[in-house]
Every structure is written in structure tokens, then in C-alpha cells.
């Protein structure tokens, strides 16, 4: 599965491909997840990564998926004591048999509770969960800052409980993944956390944690240099789905197996406009359908959306990614450039049909 985005290094890759028997790539929260801080001796100013790893590893699992075309391996995060596990949709897509290995090596059968291709998230549930499951703690991804220390935990190339460290390289990075459908109906748009922590095939669905051990993102893709191979290893450009989006979708999947998505009701393209003598790039409105949140908010053709609340928008994919990470019925402020000046419009998002 190749992902295309603003990254120009050869594309972004959803890196846990389904492997056939010949090894060739064939492409392919619950309330308890908001428990108190992880008990570690670490601090944000002087991270003790050994303590963080010891605290978070028990909440991280290896996922093995058997499908018609072969097998794949990914990572997951324990959401609660009921055995719900959060991972990426592309890890389990097409899976006929799922097996989860805990950090202590114990192996359990699992079933798919629900999947959401548009955010690349899925929830599994252990068929017979142990009584001592340790749920992960989820942090506030909206407060993530560029330059802060982070750790990625997962199963790269089948090596379970591997930890790597780095920093947050960027926030609200628009990443667009193109799936296998010719019409693009299975494309994923994410307003992602970018990190230089080493992420490789097998890390998908694993946690990106801060120096306190709180999950701030779910690792999902990497950028790769163009080559004869469809995927490559880490070059220091990894992307994670923000924890706020992950929890929003996971809670819905646990409740009903499906997820609703926020809807703005606008068609946009990459564009730019001048405001107060400065050129701003953003999502230029091509049309706003009557009766939609966009039209009710006053968006009109030619407007260039440059921000949603405090999140900058530099193009059409960025706007889609931001909106998909927001809750249905939530109210937000759109900053638009119109007739040479910035304006703020208030919009209430509805559910996509």
C-alpha cells in the first residue's frame, strides 16, 4: 500500500504489508484507557527511558494476522482490562485468524471488534483475556510540542518489545495514504505527528509515548526514498495518528463496531491568497453544498481556509485530515482568507453519511 502526500521522497508507506509464503509483498477507548499517569521515575526534562519502557511495554502487544494471501505482523496497545486492543486497520485488514502475544510471551486468540479504514484504526479483543492486563495511559496529543522527546515501541521485523527514541519533528503533518481502490475510496487522511524515532515494518499500531509514558500517538506509516522496492526501512520520517483521534475512533468501535466521522461539506483544492500583504497557502473552496456545515458557517467559493482552531491548514489534504480527527457535533473556528483579509467563521460539524 503506497501512500502519497506532500512528502516528496518517494512516497509515504503503510509499512506492515501482507506477506505471501514466498515473502513477496502483496500489499495489503474505552473509559479505562484514560487512567492516571504511568508510575515512572522519568520526567519531561530528563527522561528515564528505561523506566518508561518498563512501564509501557506490558501495555504493548505483538499482533500476528493470517489471511488468504499469507501472514503479517504488527503491534497493538492494550486499551482496557476487558482485552480490547487498538491497532492499525492495515495490520488486520483481510485477516481470518488473529493471534496476540503479550510482553511476557503469553499468546491469546483475538477477534476483530471493528475497523475504520478512513482513519486506519482497528480494535481487537482477546477471546479469553488474562486478569492482569495492564491498559495503556493516553495523553493529550493536542499539547504535543515540536522537539519534545518521544519513544516508539513495537515489533519491527518481528522483534517484539523493541524501543526506539527520538523527538517530535512536526505536528499536524498532513499525510494521505492511497489504498488499493482505483477510485480512492479507501484513502486515509491524517493530521499526523511526525517523529524521527526509528519506525520500521512491524511497528504499525504500536504506541508513540512521551517521557511520562503516556501514549500520544499510534505509529502508522513512514516516508521512504523511491527505489525498486515498494517499502524501505526508517529514514527518520515516521508518522503517528494523534492519540485524540485514536481514542475517539476506538471508543466508537468498541461501542458498535463502526465509527462516525465529522463532515464539513466542502470541496477544496490546494490554493493561496493574500491577506495584509502576506501570501497564505491553504485549502481553497471550490464549492460548499447547500445545507451543509460549510454553507451554514458562511464558507463560499474562493475562500482559502488557513486554519481550524489553532491548527494550521496548508492545503486540501490538511483540511481533510484535521476534520476527520474531530468529533461529530463539535464546534470549531475556521480561519479563512477572503477579499484580502482574514476572517473567522464558526462551524458545527455533523456526521458524514
mmCIF file of C-alpha atoms in Angstrom:
data_model
loop_
_atom_site.group_PDB
_atom_site.id
_atom_site.type_symbol
_atom_site.label_atom_id
_atom_site.label_comp_id
_atom_site.label_asym_id
_atom_site.label_seq_id
_atom_site.Cartn_x
_atom_site.Cartn_y
_atom_site.Cartn_z
ATOM 1 C CA UNK A 1 0.000 0.000 0.000
ATOM 2 C CA UNK A 2 1.717 3.171 -1.163
ATOM 3 C CA UNK A 3 0.845 6.436 0.442
ATOM 4 C CA UNK A 4 1.084 9.725 -1.374
ATOM 5 C CA UNK A 5 1.290 13.066 0.390
ATOM 6 C CA UNK A 6 3.194 16.295 0.417
ATOM 7 C CA UNK A 7 6.292 14.217 1.171
ATOM 8 C CA UNK A 8 8.402 14.101 -1.992
ATOM 9 C CA UNK A 9 10.955 11.465 -1.012
ATOM 10 C CA UNK A 10 9.249 8.724 -2.977
ATOM 11 C CA UNK A 11 6.038 8.455 -1.005
ATOM 12 C CA UNK A 12 4.817 7.520 2.441
ATOM 13 C CA UNK A 13 4.396 3.841 3.189
ATOM 14 C CA UNK A 14 1.938 1.973 5.399
ATOM 15 C CA UNK A 15 4.631 -0.464 6.249
ATOM 16 C CA UNK A 16 3.063 -3.674 7.539
ATOM 17 C CA UNK A 17 2.316 -5.380 4.269
ATOM 18 C CA UNK A 18 0.712 -8.775 3.927
ATOM 19 C CA UNK A 19 3.479 -11.232 3.039
ATOM 20 C CA UNK A 20 2.834 -14.254 0.884
ATOM 21 C CA UNK A 21 4.539 -17.568 1.536
ATOM 22 C CA UNK A 22 7.287 -16.552 -0.903
ATOM 23 C CA UNK A 23 7.960 -13.378 1.089
ATOM 24 C CA UNK A 24 6.785 -11.109 -1.730
ATOM 25 C CA UNK A 25 4.698 -8.104 -0.773
ATOM 26 C CA UNK A 26 1.063 -8.392 -1.841
ATOM 27 C CA UNK A 27 0.140 -5.092 -0.281
ATOM 28 C CA UNK A 28 -2.067 -5.180 1.823
ATOM 29 C CA UNK A 29 -11.182 3.854 24.049
ATOM 30 C CA UNK A 30 -12.701 2.525 26.438
ATOM 31 C CA UNK A 31 -13.107 4.611 29.609
ATOM 32 C CA UNK A 32 -10.305 2.726 31.323
ATOM 33 C CA UNK A 33 -7.844 3.927 28.682
ATOM 34 C CA UNK A 34 -7.764 7.302 30.400
ATOM 35 C CA UNK A 35 -6.322 6.102 33.674
ATOM 36 C CA UNK A 36 -3.828 8.068 35.752
ATOM 37 C CA UNK A 37 -0.216 8.787 34.797
ATOM 38 C CA UNK A 38 2.205 5.921 34.373
ATOM 39 C CA UNK A 39 4.297 5.469 37.504
ATOM 40 C CA UNK A 40 7.876 6.061 36.359
ATOM 41 C CA UNK A 41 10.907 7.887 37.632
ATOM 42 C CA UNK A 42 11.031 9.805 34.356
ATOM 43 C CA UNK A 43 10.398 13.497 33.781
ATOM 44 C CA UNK A 44 9.890 15.508 30.630
ATOM 45 C CA UNK A 45 13.088 17.484 31.276
ATOM 46 C CA UNK A 46 15.272 14.437 31.996
ATOM 47 C CA UNK A 47 13.661 11.306 30.517
ATOM 48 C CA UNK A 48 14.488 7.950 32.086
ATOM 49 C CA UNK A 49 13.733 5.798 29.059
ATOM 50 C CA UNK A 50 14.491 2.571 30.915
ATOM 51 C CA UNK A 51 11.724 3.399 33.400
ATOM 52 C CA UNK A 52 9.350 4.427 30.616
ATOM 53 C CA UNK A 53 9.991 1.230 28.655
ATOM 54 C CA UNK A 54 9.437 -0.903 31.767
ATOM 55 C CA UNK A 55 6.127 0.851 32.430
ATOM 56 C CA UNK A 56 4.738 0.857 28.879
ATOM 57 C CA UNK A 57 5.962 -2.452 27.444
ATOM 58 C CA UNK A 58 3.337 -4.514 29.360
ATOM 59 C CA UNK A 59 0.660 -2.448 27.580
ATOM 60 C CA UNK A 60 2.139 -3.170 24.134
ATOM 61 C CA UNK A 61 1.427 -6.392 22.228
ATOM 62 C CA UNK A 62 2.538 -8.185 19.090
ATOM 63 C CA UNK A 63 -0.200 -8.990 16.569
ATOM 64 C CA UNK A 64 0.058 -11.804 14.044
ATOM 65 C CA UNK A 65 -2.573 -11.981 11.328
ATOM 66 C CA UNK A 66 -3.224 -14.884 8.972
ATOM 67 C CA UNK A 67 -5.116 -14.132 5.764
ATOM 68 C CA UNK A 68 -5.745 -15.835 2.468
ATOM 69 C CA UNK A 69 -2.616 -14.347 0.919
ATOM 70 C CA UNK A 70 -0.219 -15.020 3.794
ATOM 71 C CA UNK A 71 0.634 -13.568 7.194
ATOM 72 C CA UNK A 72 1.565 -10.193 8.624
ATOM 73 C CA UNK A 73 2.866 -8.865 11.918
ATOM 74 C CA UNK A 74 2.067 -5.610 13.667
ATOM 75 C CA UNK A 75 1.751 -4.056 17.089
ATOM 76 C CA UNK A 76 -1.136 -3.071 19.333
ATOM 77 C CA UNK A 77 -1.926 -1.133 22.509
ATOM 78 C CA UNK A 78 -3.959 -2.524 25.417
ATOM 79 C CA UNK A 79 -6.984 -0.291 25.950
ATOM 80 C CA UNK A 80 -8.659 -1.891 28.965
ATOM 81 C CA UNK A 81 -8.855 -4.939 31.205
ATOM 82 C CA UNK A 82 -11.597 -6.445 29.017
ATOM 83 C CA UNK A 83 -8.995 -7.305 26.388
ATOM 84 C CA UNK A 84 -9.627 -4.564 23.830
ATOM 85 C CA UNK A 85 -6.533 -3.834 21.742
ATOM 86 C CA UNK A 86 -6.021 -0.818 19.471
ATOM 87 C CA UNK A 87 -4.012 -1.190 16.262
ATOM 88 C CA UNK A 88 -3.965 -0.052 12.624
ATOM 89 C CA UNK A 89 -6.606 -1.185 10.184
ATOM 90 C CA UNK A 90 -3.964 -2.130 7.616
ATOM 91 C CA UNK A 91 -2.464 -4.583 10.130
ATOM 92 C CA UNK A 92 -5.670 -6.657 10.351
ATOM 93 C CA UNK A 93 -7.316 -5.903 7.007
ATOM 94 C CA UNK A 94 -8.426 -9.166 5.422
ATOM 95 C CA UNK A 95 -7.385 -11.156 8.480
ATOM 96 C CA UNK A 96 -9.018 -14.532 9.014
ATOM 97 C CA UNK A 97 -7.163 -15.508 12.161
ATOM 98 C CA UNK A 98 -5.617 -13.149 14.720
ATOM 99 C CA UNK A 99 -3.139 -14.014 17.454
ATOM 100 C CA UNK A 100 -1.873 -11.606 20.131
ATOM 101 C CA UNK A 101 1.340 -12.073 22.097
ATOM 102 C CA UNK A 102 1.696 -10.143 25.349
ATOM 103 C CA UNK A 103 5.016 -8.727 26.519
ATOM 104 C CA UNK A 104 5.561 -11.741 28.802
ATOM 105 C CA UNK A 105 5.323 -14.108 25.824
ATOM 106 C CA UNK A 106 1.832 -15.460 26.534
ATOM 107 C CA UNK A 107 -0.258 -15.958 23.403
ATOM 108 C CA UNK A 108 -4.002 -15.391 23.009
ATOM 109 C CA UNK A 109 -6.504 -15.718 20.187
ATOM 110 C CA UNK A 110 -8.310 -12.496 19.312
ATOM 111 C CA UNK A 111 -11.268 -11.346 17.258
ATOM 112 C CA UNK A 112 -11.759 -8.149 15.269
ATOM 113 C CA UNK A 113 -14.263 -5.886 17.046
ATOM 114 C CA UNK A 114 -14.346 -3.142 14.440
ATOM 115 C CA UNK A 115 -12.276 -1.424 11.779
ATOM 116 C CA UNK A 116 -12.173 2.069 10.316
ATOM 117 C CA UNK A 117 -10.301 2.291 7.035
ATOM 118 C CA UNK A 118 -10.602 6.070 6.709
ATOM 119 C CA UNK A 119 -8.502 6.646 9.854
ATOM 120 C CA UNK A 120 -6.512 3.384 9.557
ATOM 121 C CA UNK A 121 -7.579 2.223 13.021
ATOM 122 C CA UNK A 122 -8.983 -1.058 14.315
ATOM 123 C CA UNK A 123 -9.881 -2.662 17.632
ATOM 124 C CA UNK A 124 -9.313 -6.318 18.502
ATOM 125 C CA UNK A 125 -10.499 -8.184 21.589
ATOM 126 C CA UNK A 126 -8.767 -11.107 23.261
ATOM 127 C CA UNK A 127 -11.125 -14.085 23.273
ATOM 128 C CA UNK A 128 -10.097 -15.072 26.804
ATOM 129 C CA UNK A 129 -8.182 -12.156 28.353
ATOM 130 C CA UNK A 130 -5.998 -12.675 31.432
ATOM 131 C CA UNK A 131 -6.961 -10.934 34.666
ATOM 132 C CA UNK A 132 -3.753 -8.925 34.898
ATOM 133 C CA UNK A 133 -3.886 -6.952 31.646
ATOM 134 C CA UNK A 134 -2.266 -3.530 32.015
ATOM 135 C CA UNK A 135 -4.060 -0.833 29.976
ATOM 136 C CA UNK A 136 -2.004 1.970 28.493
ATOM 137 C CA UNK A 137 -2.366 5.567 29.627
ATOM 138 C CA UNK A 138 -3.355 8.019 26.888
ATOM 139 C CA UNK A 139 -2.031 11.564 26.992
ATOM 140 C CA UNK A 140 -3.221 14.840 25.482
ATOM 141 C CA UNK A 141 -1.970 14.861 21.904
ATOM 142 C CA UNK A 142 -3.147 18.455 21.438
ATOM 143 C CA UNK A 143 -0.363 19.601 23.770
ATOM 144 C CA UNK A 144 2.410 17.762 21.891
ATOM 145 C CA UNK A 145 5.223 20.161 21.014
ATOM 146 C CA UNK A 146 7.831 20.045 18.266
ATOM 147 C CA UNK A 147 11.169 18.992 19.738
ATOM 148 C CA UNK A 148 9.827 17.055 22.715
ATOM 149 C CA UNK A 149 11.279 13.619 23.478
ATOM 150 C CA UNK A 150 9.334 10.510 22.462
ATOM 151 C CA UNK A 151 9.696 6.733 22.377
ATOM 152 C CA UNK A 152 8.234 4.267 19.870
ATOM 153 C CA UNK A 153 7.516 0.701 20.997
ATOM 154 C CA UNK A 154 6.675 -2.183 18.720
ATOM 155 C CA UNK A 155 7.593 -5.312 16.804
ATOM 156 C CA UNK A 156 9.761 -4.172 13.888
ATOM 157 C CA UNK A 157 10.624 -7.093 11.602
ATOM 158 C CA UNK A 158 9.128 -9.440 14.229
ATOM 159 C CA UNK A 159 11.400 -8.233 17.048
ATOM 160 C CA UNK A 160 8.879 -7.797 19.866
ATOM 161 C CA UNK A 161 9.323 -5.189 22.625
ATOM 162 C CA UNK A 162 11.731 -3.066 20.581
ATOM 163 C CA UNK A 163 12.017 0.533 21.757
ATOM 164 C CA UNK A 164 13.488 3.483 19.865
ATOM 165 C CA UNK A 165 13.685 7.128 20.875
ATOM 166 C CA UNK A 166 13.666 10.447 19.108
ATOM 167 C CA UNK A 167 11.806 13.723 19.073
ATOM 168 C CA UNK A 168 8.607 15.126 17.649
ATOM 169 C CA UNK A 169 9.680 16.558 14.305
ATOM 170 C CA UNK A 170 6.365 18.201 13.417
ATOM 171 C CA UNK A 171 2.719 18.252 14.399
ATOM 172 C CA UNK A 172 -0.395 18.443 12.217
ATOM 173 C CA UNK A 173 1.579 16.991 9.313
ATOM 174 C CA UNK A 174 -0.913 16.124 6.520
ATOM 175 C CA UNK A 175 -0.369 12.544 5.376
ATOM 176 C CA UNK A 176 -2.541 10.984 2.682
ATOM 177 C CA UNK A 177 -2.499 7.245 2.112
ATOM 178 C CA UNK A 178 -3.777 5.780 -1.118
ATOM 179 C CA UNK A 179 -5.158 2.283 -0.773
ATOM 180 C CA UNK A 180 -5.936 -0.340 -3.369
ATOM 181 C CA UNK A 181 -9.238 1.012 -4.720
ATOM 182 C CA UNK A 182 -8.849 2.829 -8.083
ATOM 183 C CA UNK A 183 -11.439 5.444 -7.103
ATOM 184 C CA UNK A 184 -9.540 6.359 -3.936
ATOM 185 C CA UNK A 185 -12.473 5.384 -1.722
ATOM 186 C CA UNK A 186 -10.135 3.700 0.781
ATOM 187 C CA UNK A 187 -7.737 6.639 1.085
ATOM 188 C CA UNK A 188 -6.724 7.714 4.581
ATOM 189 C CA UNK A 189 -6.162 11.334 5.570
ATOM 190 C CA UNK A 190 -4.323 12.044 8.794
ATOM 191 C CA UNK A 191 -3.194 15.187 10.571
ATOM 192 C CA UNK A 192 -0.204 13.283 11.920
ATOM 193 C CA UNK A 193 2.550 13.614 14.485
ATOM 194 C CA UNK A 194 5.899 13.337 12.687
ATOM 195 C CA UNK A 195 8.837 11.769 14.521
ATOM 196 C CA UNK A 196 12.427 10.776 13.852
ATOM 197 C CA UNK A 197 12.214 7.837 16.283
ATOM 198 C CA UNK A 198 13.077 4.779 14.197
ATOM 199 C CA UNK A 199 9.907 3.103 12.889
ATOM 200 C CA UNK A 200 10.028 0.039 10.658
ATOM 201 C CA UNK A 201 7.759 -2.716 9.285
ATOM 202 C CA UNK A 202 6.056 -4.322 12.271
ATOM 203 C CA UNK A 203 5.745 -1.106 14.309
ATOM 204 C CA UNK A 204 2.295 -0.337 12.882
ATOM 205 C CA UNK A 205 -0.329 0.075 15.582
ATOM 206 C CA UNK A 206 2.200 0.493 18.363
ATOM 207 C CA UNK A 207 2.402 3.432 20.749
ATOM 208 C CA UNK A 208 4.379 6.623 20.466
ATOM 209 C CA UNK A 209 4.796 7.760 24.070
ATOM 210 C CA UNK A 210 6.095 10.854 25.802
ATOM 211 C CA UNK A 211 8.658 10.993 28.595
ATOM 212 C CA UNK A 212 5.998 10.203 31.216
ATOM 213 C CA UNK A 213 4.913 7.031 29.403
ATOM 214 C CA UNK A 214 1.612 8.435 28.130
ATOM 215 C CA UNK A 215 0.534 7.404 24.629
ATOM 216 C CA UNK A 216 0.421 10.485 22.399
ATOM 217 C CA UNK A 217 0.097 8.683 19.064
ATOM 218 C CA UNK A 218 -0.351 5.378 17.224
ATOM 219 C CA UNK A 219 2.507 4.694 14.812
ATOM 220 C CA UNK A 220 1.125 4.104 11.339
ATOM 221 C CA UNK A 221 3.410 4.982 8.425
ATOM 222 C CA UNK A 222 6.850 6.050 7.254
ATOM 223 C CA UNK A 223 8.243 8.030 4.341
ATOM 224 C CA UNK A 224 10.592 6.128 2.074
ATOM 225 C CA UNK A 225 13.088 7.061 -0.614
ATOM 226 C CA UNK A 226 11.981 5.988 -4.075
ATOM 227 C CA UNK A 227 13.601 2.722 -5.099
ATOM 228 C CA UNK A 228 12.842 -0.543 -6.802
ATOM 229 C CA UNK A 229 11.310 -1.821 -3.568
ATOM 230 C CA UNK A 230 7.792 -0.889 -2.502
ATOM 231 C CA UNK A 231 8.837 -0.349 1.101
ATOM 232 C CA UNK A 232 12.044 0.522 2.879
ATOM 233 C CA UNK A 233 13.317 0.938 6.399
ATOM 234 C CA UNK A 234 13.259 4.042 8.539
ATOM 235 C CA UNK A 235 14.927 7.190 7.250
ATOM 236 C CA UNK A 236 13.809 9.231 10.239
ATOM 237 C CA UNK A 237 10.432 10.242 8.834
ATOM 238 C CA UNK A 238 7.727 8.397 10.733
ATOM 239 C CA UNK A 239 4.096 9.348 11.297
ATOM 240 C CA UNK A 240 1.660 8.619 14.117
ATOM 241 C CA UNK A 241 -2.092 9.110 14.413
ATOM 242 C CA UNK A 242 -2.691 11.539 17.310
ATOM 243 C CA UNK A 243 -3.989 9.940 20.497
ATOM 244 C CA UNK A 244 -7.069 12.173 20.500
ATOM 245 C CA UNK A 245 -8.169 10.772 17.137
ATOM 246 C CA UNK A 246 -7.231 7.219 18.134
ATOM 247 C CA UNK A 247 -9.328 7.350 21.317
ATOM 248 C CA UNK A 248 -12.256 8.994 19.532
ATOM 249 C CA UNK A 249 -12.409 6.200 16.958
ATOM 250 C CA UNK A 250 -11.537 3.353 19.345
ATOM 251 C CA UNK A 251 -14.367 4.225 21.728
ATOM 252 C CA UNK A 252 -16.869 4.087 18.852
ATOM 253 C CA UNK A 253 -15.506 0.802 17.520
ATOM 254 C CA UNK A 254 -15.794 -0.762 20.969
ATOM 255 C CA UNK A 255 -19.355 0.512 21.383
ATOM 256 C CA UNK A 256 -20.722 -0.506 17.998
ATOM 257 C CA UNK A 257 -18.065 -1.836 15.649
ATOM 258 C CA UNK A 258 -18.163 1.221 13.391
ATOM 259 C CA UNK A 259 -17.192 4.877 13.646
ATOM 260 C CA UNK A 260 -18.829 8.125 12.596
ATOM 261 C CA UNK A 261 -16.764 10.888 11.053
ATOM 262 C CA UNK A 262 -17.125 14.627 11.187
ATOM 263 C CA UNK A 263 -18.404 16.240 7.999
ATOM 264 C CA UNK A 264 -17.789 19.767 6.740
ATOM 265 C CA UNK A 265 -19.451 19.500 3.326
ATOM 266 C CA UNK A 266 -16.986 21.379 1.182
ATOM 267 C CA UNK A 267 -14.924 20.584 -1.902
ATOM 268 C CA UNK A 268 -11.449 22.108 -1.821
ATOM 269 C CA UNK A 269 -8.171 22.219 -3.706
ATOM 270 C CA UNK A 270 -4.723 23.458 -2.792
ATOM 271 C CA UNK A 271 -4.684 27.224 -3.072
ATOM 272 C CA UNK A 272 -3.289 30.511 -1.822
ATOM 273 C CA UNK A 273 -4.498 34.026 -1.129
ATOM 274 C CA UNK A 274 -3.047 37.322 0.021
ATOM 275 C CA UNK A 275 -4.005 38.848 3.350
ATOM 276 C CA UNK A 276 -2.490 42.095 4.658
ATOM 277 C CA UNK A 277 0.320 41.871 2.130
ATOM 278 C CA UNK A 278 1.241 38.275 3.007
ATOM 279 C CA UNK A 279 0.554 35.249 0.824
ATOM 280 C CA UNK A 280 -1.093 32.391 2.732
ATOM 281 C CA UNK A 281 -1.440 28.820 1.475
ATOM 282 C CA UNK A 282 -4.434 26.722 2.417
ATOM 283 C CA UNK A 283 -7.479 24.818 1.208
ATOM 284 C CA UNK A 284 -9.302 26.831 -1.443
ATOM 285 C CA UNK A 285 -13.055 26.287 -1.522
ATOM 286 C CA UNK A 286 -14.312 25.030 -4.870
ATOM 287 C CA UNK A 287 -17.878 24.554 -3.649
ATOM 288 C CA UNK A 288 -19.893 24.351 -0.447
ATOM 289 C CA UNK A 289 -23.038 22.271 -0.699
ATOM 290 C CA UNK A 290 -26.308 23.839 0.435
ATOM 291 C CA UNK A 291 -27.431 22.834 3.909
ATOM 292 C CA UNK A 292 -24.013 21.538 4.969
ATOM 293 C CA UNK A 293 -21.985 22.776 7.951
ATOM 294 C CA UNK A 294 -19.739 24.626 5.486
ATOM 295 C CA UNK A 295 -22.565 26.608 3.882
ATOM 296 C CA UNK A 296 -24.234 27.291 7.236
ATOM 297 C CA UNK A 297 -20.938 28.672 8.526
ATOM 298 C CA UNK A 298 -20.757 31.044 5.570
ATOM 299 C CA UNK A 299 -17.962 29.396 3.575
ATOM 300 C CA UNK A 300 -18.149 30.251 -0.082
ATOM 301 C CA UNK A 301 -16.329 29.597 -3.329
ATOM 302 C CA UNK A 302 -12.898 31.212 -3.427
ATOM 303 C CA UNK A 303 -12.356 31.287 0.342
ATOM 304 C CA UNK A 304 -8.998 29.873 1.410
ATOM 305 C CA UNK A 305 -9.121 28.008 4.730
ATOM 306 C CA UNK A 306 -5.780 28.501 6.512
ATOM 307 C CA UNK A 307 -6.576 27.150 9.990
ATOM 308 C CA UNK A 308 -9.035 25.119 12.040
ATOM 309 C CA UNK A 309 -8.945 26.446 15.585
ATOM 310 C CA UNK A 310 -5.203 26.686 16.298
ATOM 311 C CA UNK A 311 -4.189 24.052 13.731
ATOM 312 C CA UNK A 312 -2.710 25.465 10.523
ATOM 313 C CA UNK A 313 -4.077 24.216 7.202
ATOM 314 C CA UNK A 314 -1.730 24.418 4.207
ATOM 315 C CA UNK A 315 -3.792 22.541 1.637
ATOM 316 C CA UNK A 316 -6.821 20.420 0.822
ATOM 317 C CA UNK A 317 -5.399 17.201 2.316
ATOM 318 C CA UNK A 318 -4.525 19.023 5.516
ATOM 319 C CA UNK A 319 -8.109 20.253 5.940
ATOM 320 C CA UNK A 320 -9.489 16.757 5.363
ATOM 321 C CA UNK A 321 -7.059 15.252 7.854
ATOM 322 C CA UNK A 322 -7.887 17.787 10.557
ATOM 323 C CA UNK A 323 -11.664 17.429 10.129
ATOM 324 C CA UNK A 324 -11.512 13.629 10.223
ATOM 325 C CA UNK A 325 -9.833 13.820 13.596
ATOM 326 C CA UNK A 326 -12.632 15.895 15.135
ATOM 327 C CA UNK A 327 -15.810 14.796 16.874
ATOM 328 C CA UNK A 328 -19.277 14.852 15.337
ATOM 329 C CA UNK A 329 -21.364 17.814 16.614
ATOM 330 C CA UNK A 330 -18.253 19.673 17.797
ATOM 331 C CA UNK A 331 -17.907 23.421 17.211
ATOM 332 C CA UNK A 332 -14.779 24.958 15.696
ATOM 333 C CA UNK A 333 -13.367 28.196 14.355
ATOM 334 C CA UNK A 334 -12.287 28.328 10.719
ATOM 335 C CA UNK A 335 -9.789 30.998 9.722
ATOM 336 C CA UNK A 336 -10.280 31.926 6.080
ATOM 337 C CA UNK A 337 -8.754 34.457 3.732
ATOM 338 C CA UNK A 338 -11.400 36.323 1.766
ATOM 339 C CA UNK A 339 -11.087 39.533 -0.242
ATOM 340 C CA UNK A 340 -7.605 40.248 1.046
ATOM 341 C CA UNK A 341 -8.271 39.833 4.761
ATOM 342 C CA UNK A 342 -8.563 37.074 7.360
ATOM 343 C CA UNK A 343 -11.970 36.203 8.774
ATOM 344 C CA UNK A 344 -13.115 33.754 11.431
ATOM 345 C CA UNK A 345 -16.156 31.577 10.854
ATOM 346 C CA UNK A 346 -17.791 29.296 13.413
ATOM 347 C CA UNK A 347 -18.809 25.841 12.195
ATOM 348 C CA UNK A 348 -20.570 22.917 13.849
ATOM 349 C CA UNK A 349 -19.585 19.632 12.231
ATOM 350 C CA UNK A 350 -22.182 16.951 11.528
ATOM 351 C CA UNK A 351 -21.856 13.241 10.827
ATOM 352 C CA UNK A 352 -20.780 12.096 7.398
ATOM 353 C CA UNK A 353 -23.428 9.997 5.689
#
